[in-house]
Coordinates of C-alpha atoms in Angstrom, one line a residue:
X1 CA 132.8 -188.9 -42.9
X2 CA 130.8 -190.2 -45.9
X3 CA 127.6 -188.7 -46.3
X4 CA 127.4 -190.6 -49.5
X5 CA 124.6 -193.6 -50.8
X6 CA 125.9 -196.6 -51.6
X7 CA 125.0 -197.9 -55.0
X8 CA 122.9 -200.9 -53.8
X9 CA 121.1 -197.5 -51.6
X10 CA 120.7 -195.7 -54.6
X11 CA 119.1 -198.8 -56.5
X12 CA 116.7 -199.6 -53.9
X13 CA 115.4 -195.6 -53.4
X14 CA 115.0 -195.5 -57.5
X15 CA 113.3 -199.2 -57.2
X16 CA 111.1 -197.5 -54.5
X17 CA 110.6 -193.9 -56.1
X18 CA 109.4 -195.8 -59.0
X19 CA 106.9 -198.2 -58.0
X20 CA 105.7 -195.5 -55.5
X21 CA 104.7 -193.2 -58.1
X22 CA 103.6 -195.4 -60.4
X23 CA 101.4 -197.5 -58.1
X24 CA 100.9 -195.8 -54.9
X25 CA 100.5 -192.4 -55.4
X26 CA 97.7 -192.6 -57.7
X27 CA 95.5 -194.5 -55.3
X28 CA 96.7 -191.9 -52.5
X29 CA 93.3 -190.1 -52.7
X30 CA 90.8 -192.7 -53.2
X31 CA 93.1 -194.7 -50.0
X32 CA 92.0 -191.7 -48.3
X33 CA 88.8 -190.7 -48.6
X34 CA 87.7 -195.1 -48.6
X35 CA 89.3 -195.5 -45.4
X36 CA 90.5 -198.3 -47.7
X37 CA 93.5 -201.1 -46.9
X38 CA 95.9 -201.0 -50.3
X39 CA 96.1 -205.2 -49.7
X40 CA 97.2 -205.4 -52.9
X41 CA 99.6 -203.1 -53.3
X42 CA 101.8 -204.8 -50.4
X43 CA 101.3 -207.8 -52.1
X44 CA 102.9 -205.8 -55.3
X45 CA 105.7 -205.1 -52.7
X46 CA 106.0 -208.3 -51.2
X47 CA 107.5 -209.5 -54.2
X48 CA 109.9 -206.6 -54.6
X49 CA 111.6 -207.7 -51.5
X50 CA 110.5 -204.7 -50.3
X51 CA 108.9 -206.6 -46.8
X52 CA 112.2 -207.9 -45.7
X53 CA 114.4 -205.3 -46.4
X54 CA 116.7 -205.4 -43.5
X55 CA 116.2 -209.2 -43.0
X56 CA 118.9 -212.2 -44.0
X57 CA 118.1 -213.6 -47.2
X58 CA 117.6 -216.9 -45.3
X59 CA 114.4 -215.6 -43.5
X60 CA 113.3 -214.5 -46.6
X61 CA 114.7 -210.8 -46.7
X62 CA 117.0 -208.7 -49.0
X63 CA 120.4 -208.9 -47.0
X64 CA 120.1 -204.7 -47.0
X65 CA 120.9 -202.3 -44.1
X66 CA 118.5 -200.0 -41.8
X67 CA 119.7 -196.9 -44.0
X68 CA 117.9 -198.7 -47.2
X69 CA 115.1 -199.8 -45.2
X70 CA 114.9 -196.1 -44.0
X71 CA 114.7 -195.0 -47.8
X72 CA 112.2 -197.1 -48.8
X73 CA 109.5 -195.7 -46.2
X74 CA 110.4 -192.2 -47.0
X75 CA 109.5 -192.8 -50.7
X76 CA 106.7 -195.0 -50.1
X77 CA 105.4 -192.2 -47.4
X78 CA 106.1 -189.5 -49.8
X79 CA 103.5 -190.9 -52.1
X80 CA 101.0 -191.8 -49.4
X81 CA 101.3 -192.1 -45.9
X82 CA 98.9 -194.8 -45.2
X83 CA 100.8 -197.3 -47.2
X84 CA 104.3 -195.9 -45.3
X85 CA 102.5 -195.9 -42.0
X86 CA 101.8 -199.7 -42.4
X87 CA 104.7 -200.8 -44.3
X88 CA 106.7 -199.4 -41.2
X89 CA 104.5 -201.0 -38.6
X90 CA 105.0 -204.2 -40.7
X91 CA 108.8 -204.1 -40.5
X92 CA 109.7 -202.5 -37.6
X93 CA 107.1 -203.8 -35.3
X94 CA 105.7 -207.2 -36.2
X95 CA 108.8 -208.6 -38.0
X96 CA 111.7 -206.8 -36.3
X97 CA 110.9 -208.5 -32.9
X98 CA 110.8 -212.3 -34.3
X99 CA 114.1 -211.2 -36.3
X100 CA 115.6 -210.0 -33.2
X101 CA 114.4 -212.2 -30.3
X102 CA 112.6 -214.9 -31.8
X103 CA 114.2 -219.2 -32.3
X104 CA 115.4 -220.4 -35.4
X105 CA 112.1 -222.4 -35.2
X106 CA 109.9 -218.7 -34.8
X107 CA 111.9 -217.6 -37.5
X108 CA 111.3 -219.7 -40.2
X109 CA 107.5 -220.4 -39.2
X110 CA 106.5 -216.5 -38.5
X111 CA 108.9 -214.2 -40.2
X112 CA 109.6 -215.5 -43.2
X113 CA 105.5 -215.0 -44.7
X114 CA 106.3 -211.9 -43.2
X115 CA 109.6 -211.0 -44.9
X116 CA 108.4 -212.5 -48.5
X117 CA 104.8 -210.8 -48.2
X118 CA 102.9 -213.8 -48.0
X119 CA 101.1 -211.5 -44.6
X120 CA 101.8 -208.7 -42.6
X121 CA 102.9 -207.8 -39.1
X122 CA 101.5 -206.6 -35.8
X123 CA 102.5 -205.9 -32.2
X124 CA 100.3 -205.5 -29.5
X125 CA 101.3 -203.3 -27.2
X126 CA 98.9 -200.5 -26.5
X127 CA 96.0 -200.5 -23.9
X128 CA 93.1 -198.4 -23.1
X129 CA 95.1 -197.6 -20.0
X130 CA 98.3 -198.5 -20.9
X131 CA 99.7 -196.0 -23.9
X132 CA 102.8 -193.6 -22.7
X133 CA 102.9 -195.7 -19.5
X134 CA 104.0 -199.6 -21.5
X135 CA 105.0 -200.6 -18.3
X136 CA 101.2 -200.3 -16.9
X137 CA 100.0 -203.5 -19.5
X138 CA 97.1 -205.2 -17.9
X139 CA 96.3 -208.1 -20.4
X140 CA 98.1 -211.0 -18.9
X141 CA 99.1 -214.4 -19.6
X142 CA 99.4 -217.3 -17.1
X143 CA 101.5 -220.3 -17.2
X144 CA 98.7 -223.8 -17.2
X145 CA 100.3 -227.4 -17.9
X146 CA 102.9 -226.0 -20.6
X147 CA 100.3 -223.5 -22.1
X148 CA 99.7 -220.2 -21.4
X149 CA 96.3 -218.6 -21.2
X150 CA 96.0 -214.9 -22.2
X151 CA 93.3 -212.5 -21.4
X152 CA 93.8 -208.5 -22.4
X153 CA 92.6 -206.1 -24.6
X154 CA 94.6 -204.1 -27.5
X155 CA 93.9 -200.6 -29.0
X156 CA 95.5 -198.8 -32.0
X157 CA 97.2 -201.9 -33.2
X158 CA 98.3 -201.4 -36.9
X159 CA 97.9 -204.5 -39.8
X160 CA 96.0 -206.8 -37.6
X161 CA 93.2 -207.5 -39.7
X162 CA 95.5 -208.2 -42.4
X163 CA 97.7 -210.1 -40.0
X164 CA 98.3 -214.3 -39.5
X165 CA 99.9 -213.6 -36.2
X166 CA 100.3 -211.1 -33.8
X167 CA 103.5 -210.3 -31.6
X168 CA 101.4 -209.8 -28.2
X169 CA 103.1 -208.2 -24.8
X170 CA 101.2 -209.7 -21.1
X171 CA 102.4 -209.6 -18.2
X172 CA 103.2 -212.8 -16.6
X173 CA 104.5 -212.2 -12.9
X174 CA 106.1 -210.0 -10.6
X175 CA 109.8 -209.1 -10.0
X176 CA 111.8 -208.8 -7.0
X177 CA 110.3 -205.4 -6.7
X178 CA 107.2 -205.8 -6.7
X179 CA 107.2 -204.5 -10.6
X180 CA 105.1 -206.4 -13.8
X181 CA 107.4 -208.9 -15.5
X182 CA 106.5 -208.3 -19.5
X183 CA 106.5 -210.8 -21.5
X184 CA 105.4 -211.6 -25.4
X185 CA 104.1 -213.9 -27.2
X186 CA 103.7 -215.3 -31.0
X187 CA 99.4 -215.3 -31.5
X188 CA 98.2 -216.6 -34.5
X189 CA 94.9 -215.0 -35.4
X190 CA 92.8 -217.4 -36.0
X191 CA 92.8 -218.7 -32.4
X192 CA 89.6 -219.5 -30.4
X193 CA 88.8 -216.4 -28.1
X194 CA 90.8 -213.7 -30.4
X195 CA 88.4 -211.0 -31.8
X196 CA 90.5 -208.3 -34.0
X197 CA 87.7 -205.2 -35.1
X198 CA 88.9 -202.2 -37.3
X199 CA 86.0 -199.8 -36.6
X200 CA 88.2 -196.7 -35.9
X201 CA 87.0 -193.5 -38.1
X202 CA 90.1 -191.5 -38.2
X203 CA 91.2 -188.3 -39.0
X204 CA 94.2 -189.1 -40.6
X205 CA 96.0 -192.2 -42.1
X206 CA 92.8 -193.5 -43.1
X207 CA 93.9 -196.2 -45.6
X208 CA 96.0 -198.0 -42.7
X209 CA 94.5 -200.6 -40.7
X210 CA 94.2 -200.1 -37.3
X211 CA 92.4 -202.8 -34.7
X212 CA 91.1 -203.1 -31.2
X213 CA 92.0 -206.8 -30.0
X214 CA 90.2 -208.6 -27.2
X215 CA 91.6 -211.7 -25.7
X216 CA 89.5 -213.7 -23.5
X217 CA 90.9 -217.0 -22.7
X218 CA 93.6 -217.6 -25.8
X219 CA 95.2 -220.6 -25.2
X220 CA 99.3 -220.7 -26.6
X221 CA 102.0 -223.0 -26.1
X222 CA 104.4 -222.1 -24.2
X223 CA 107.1 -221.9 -27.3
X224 CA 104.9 -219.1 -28.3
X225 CA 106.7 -217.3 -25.9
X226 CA 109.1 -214.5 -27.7
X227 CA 112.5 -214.1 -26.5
X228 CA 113.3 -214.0 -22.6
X229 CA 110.4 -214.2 -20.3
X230 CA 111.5 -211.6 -18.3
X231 CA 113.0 -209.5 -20.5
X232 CA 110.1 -208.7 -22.5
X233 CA 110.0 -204.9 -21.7
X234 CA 113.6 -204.2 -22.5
X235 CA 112.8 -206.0 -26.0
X236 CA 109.9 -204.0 -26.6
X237 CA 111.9 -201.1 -26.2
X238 CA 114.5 -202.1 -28.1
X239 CA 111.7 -202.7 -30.5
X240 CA 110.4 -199.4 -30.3
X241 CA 113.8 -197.6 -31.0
X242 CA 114.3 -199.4 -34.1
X243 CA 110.4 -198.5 -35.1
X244 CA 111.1 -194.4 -34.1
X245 CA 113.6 -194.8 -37.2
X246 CA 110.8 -195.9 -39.7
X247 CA 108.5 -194.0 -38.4
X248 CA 111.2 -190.8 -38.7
X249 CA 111.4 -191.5 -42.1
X250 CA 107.9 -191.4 -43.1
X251 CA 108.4 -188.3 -41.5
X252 CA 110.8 -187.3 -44.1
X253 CA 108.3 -188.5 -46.7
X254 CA 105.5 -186.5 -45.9
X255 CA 107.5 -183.3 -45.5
X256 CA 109.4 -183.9 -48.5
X257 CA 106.0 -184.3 -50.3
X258 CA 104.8 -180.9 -49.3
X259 CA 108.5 -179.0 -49.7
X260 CA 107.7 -180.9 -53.8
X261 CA 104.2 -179.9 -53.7
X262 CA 104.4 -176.3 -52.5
X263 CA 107.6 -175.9 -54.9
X264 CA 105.9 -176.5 -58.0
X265 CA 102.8 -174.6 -57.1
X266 CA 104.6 -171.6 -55.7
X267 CA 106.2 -171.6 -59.5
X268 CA 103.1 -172.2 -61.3
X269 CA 100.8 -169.5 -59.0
X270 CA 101.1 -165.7 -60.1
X271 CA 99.7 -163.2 -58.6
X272 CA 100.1 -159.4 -58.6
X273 CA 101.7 -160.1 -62.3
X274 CA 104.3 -162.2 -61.6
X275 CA 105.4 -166.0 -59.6
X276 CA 104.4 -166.3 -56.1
X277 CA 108.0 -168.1 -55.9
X278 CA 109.2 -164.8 -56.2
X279 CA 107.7 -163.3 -53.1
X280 CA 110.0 -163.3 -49.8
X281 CA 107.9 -164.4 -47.8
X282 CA 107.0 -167.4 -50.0
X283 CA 110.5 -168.1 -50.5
X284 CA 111.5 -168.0 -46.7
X285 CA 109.0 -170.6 -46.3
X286 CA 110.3 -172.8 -49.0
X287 CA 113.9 -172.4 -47.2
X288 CA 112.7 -173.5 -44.2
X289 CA 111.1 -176.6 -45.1
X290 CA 114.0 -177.4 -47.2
X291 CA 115.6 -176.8 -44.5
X292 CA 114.1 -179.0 -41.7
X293 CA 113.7 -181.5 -44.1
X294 CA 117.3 -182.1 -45.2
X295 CA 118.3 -182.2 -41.6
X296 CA 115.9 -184.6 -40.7
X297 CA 116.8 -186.8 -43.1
X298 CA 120.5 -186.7 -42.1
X299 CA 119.4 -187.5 -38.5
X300 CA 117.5 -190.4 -39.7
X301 CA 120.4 -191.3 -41.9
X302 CA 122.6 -191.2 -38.6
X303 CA 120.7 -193.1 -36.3
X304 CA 120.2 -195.9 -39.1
X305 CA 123.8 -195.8 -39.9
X306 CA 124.5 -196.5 -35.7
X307 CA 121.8 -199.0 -35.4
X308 CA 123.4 -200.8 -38.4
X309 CA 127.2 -200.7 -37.0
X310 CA 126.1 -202.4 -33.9
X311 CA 126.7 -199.2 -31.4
X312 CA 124.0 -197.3 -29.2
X313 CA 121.0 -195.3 -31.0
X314 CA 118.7 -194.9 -28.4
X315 CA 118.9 -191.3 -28.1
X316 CA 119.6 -190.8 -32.1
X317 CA 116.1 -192.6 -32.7
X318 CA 115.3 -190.5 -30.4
X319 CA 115.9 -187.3 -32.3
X320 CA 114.9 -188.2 -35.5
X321 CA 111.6 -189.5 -34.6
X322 CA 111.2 -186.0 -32.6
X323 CA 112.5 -183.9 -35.0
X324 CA 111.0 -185.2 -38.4
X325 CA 107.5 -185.5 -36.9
X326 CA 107.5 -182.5 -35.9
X327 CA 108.9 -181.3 -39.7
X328 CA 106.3 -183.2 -41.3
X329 CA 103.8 -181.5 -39.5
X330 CA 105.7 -178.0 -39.8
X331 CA 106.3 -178.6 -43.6
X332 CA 102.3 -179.8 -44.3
X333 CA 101.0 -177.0 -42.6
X334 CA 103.2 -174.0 -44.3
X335 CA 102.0 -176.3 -47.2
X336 CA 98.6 -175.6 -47.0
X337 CA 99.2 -172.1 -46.0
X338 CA 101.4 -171.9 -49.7
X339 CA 98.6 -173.1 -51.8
X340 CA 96.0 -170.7 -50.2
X341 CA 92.3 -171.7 -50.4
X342 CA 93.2 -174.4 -52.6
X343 CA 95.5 -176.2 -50.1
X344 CA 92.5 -176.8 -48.1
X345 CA 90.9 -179.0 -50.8
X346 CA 91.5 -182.8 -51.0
X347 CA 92.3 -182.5 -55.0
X348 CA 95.6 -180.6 -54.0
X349 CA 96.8 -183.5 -51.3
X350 CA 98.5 -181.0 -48.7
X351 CA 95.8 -181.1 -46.6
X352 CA 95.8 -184.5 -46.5
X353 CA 100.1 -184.6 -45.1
X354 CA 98.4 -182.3 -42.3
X355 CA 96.1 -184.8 -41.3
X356 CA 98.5 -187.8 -41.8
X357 CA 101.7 -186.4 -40.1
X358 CA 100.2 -185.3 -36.8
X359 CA 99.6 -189.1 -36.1
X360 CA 103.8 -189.7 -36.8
X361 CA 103.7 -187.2 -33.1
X362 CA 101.7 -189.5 -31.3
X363 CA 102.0 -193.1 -32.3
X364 CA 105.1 -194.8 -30.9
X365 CA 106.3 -192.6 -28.5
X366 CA 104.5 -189.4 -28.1
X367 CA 106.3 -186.1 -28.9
X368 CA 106.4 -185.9 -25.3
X369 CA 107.6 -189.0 -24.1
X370 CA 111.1 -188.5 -27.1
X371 CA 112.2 -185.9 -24.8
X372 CA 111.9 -187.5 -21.7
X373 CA 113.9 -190.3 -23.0
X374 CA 116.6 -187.6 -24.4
X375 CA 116.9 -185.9 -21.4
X376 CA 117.4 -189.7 -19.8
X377 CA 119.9 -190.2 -22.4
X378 CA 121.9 -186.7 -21.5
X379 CA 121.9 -188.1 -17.6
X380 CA 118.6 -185.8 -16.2

């Protein structure tokens, strides 16, 4: 077993590391407090290659593996975890699924902008009454004269307003069973009947966009039509597998940033006469979070490296997305409680992880809903 980076790794987390603290981290406050969309800073990492990390160089990606990819939203959520949160959504949700699933034709026309930065990524997936429960979708889309006709509404949908097409699931008949066949779909955004509004005032992850869509009578062909018609759920699934990996490793990020921020505070902060870093119960703290963090990471690192070599991850993604959530939020709250009064103020940051990490336990796949599909995966 090598639990060793590859050079080309080790370039691309430096490459990252860099440009994150030197671009992204010092807009990390004003992101917050603006509730504002860092546009230009993805287009700063469009033409890093940073977009199309795990992509062929022919759709306009790098050639790299999920492991990089998984590096590069660790550092970029280390610095802020707006930016990680939509850089994620960008790769693993509204490019992943065209990369995957998608014609030569879908691929050229939709993923490369995506891949090279030219726009960003968006799936549709979650309803007012259709979160946990995917497989209750009520927007629909019916087949007319070689077009189909959607009508629906989206909530919580990340990058939209930034977006030139949405990925968009509807459900387009009935199986054998009597069970909604899921389909989705290629939208552009501009289409008649298509309103995208970002009015959401949110606790956490301000600076990342996030949309309610309404559908009302948008008219696509029918090659807009992603992958198999009937296999739409299992793809979305699929989907969401590879996305619990990216959103794992912003995980990482944030709880990495607190274990860095509480280190160097705990050194710098005396009192009784001497470092609070020497205090045991300080340190035990520190040791912990270094801790959870390290193994998150290597669960992350595991579950990229199986999703890379071709072999089942599920339950891996699984893990790591449960796990290093549930670290980051762990990590940003001992962080807080390190730093004392002054963790609670916006100047010091750690409050901020708090409020951006609980969102990693919630958005795709609740903390819940990972350990129903790892007890699945043990045979419950």
């Amino acid at each position: 077993m090598d639990f060793q980076l590859t050079e080309e790794q080790i370039m691309t987390r430096n490459m990252v590391r860099e440009f994150a603290t030197n671009v992204i981290s010092p807009k990390a406050i004003d992101i917050d407090v603006n509730a504002r969309f860092p546009i230009e800073t993805f287009k700063e990492m469009g033409k890093l290659g940073l977009m199309g990390i795990p992509f062929s160089e022919e759709y306009g990606g790098s050639g790299s593996d999920t492991i990089s990819y998984a590096i590069a939203v660790e550092e970029v959520g280390k610095a802020c975890g707006s930016t990680g949160l939509s850089y994620a959504a960008n790769v693993s949700l509204g490019a992943s699924p065209i990369y995957n699933f998608g014609t030569e034709e879908q691929k050229q026309e939709y993923l490369v902008p995506i891949a090279t930065g030219k726009t960003l990524g968006a799936f549709g997936l979650t309803e007012p009454n259709a979160g946990s429960d995917a497989g209750g979708t009520q927007t629909t889309a019916v087949l007319k004269n070689d077009e189909y006709v959607i009508n629906g509404e989206k909530i919580y949908i990340t990058n939209a307003s930034f977006s030139n097409t949405l990925i968009v699931t509807a459900v387009t008949g009935k199986d054998s069973r009597g069970k909604n066949i899921i389909s989705a779909f290629i939208v552009p955004t501009d289409l008649k009947g298509l309103t995208i509004t970002s009015d959401y005032d949110k606790m956490g992850v301000r600076g990342s966009d996030t949309t309610q869509i309404v559908l009302e009578d948008v008219v696509v062909p029918k090659d807009a039509l992603l992958g198999d018609s009937e296999a739409g759920f299992k793809q979305f699934l699929s989907t969401l597998d590879g996305g619990r990996i990216s959103i794992a490793a912003l995980g990482v990020g944030i709880a990495q940033a607190s274990l860095d921020r509480s280190l160097a505070y705990a050194k710098e902060r005396t009192q009784f006469g001497e470092s609070i870093s020497r205090f045991q119960a300080i340190q035990f703290k520190l040791a912990d979070m270094a801790m959870e963090v390290e193994l998150a990471r290597n669960m992350v690192y595991k579950a990229a490296w199986l999703k890379d070599n071709q072999k089942s991850f599920t339950k891996e993604a699984a893990y790591a997305k449960l796990f290093a959530t549930e670290t980051a939020t762990r990590s940003a709250n001992q962080a807080i409680q390190i730093h004392g009064g002054y963790g609670y103020m916006r100047e010091y940051e750690v409050e901020r992880f708090l409020r951006d990490a609980k969102l990693l336990e919630i958005g795709e796949g609740t903390s819940e809903i990972q350990r129903m599909v790892i007890a699945r995966q043990l045979g419950c």
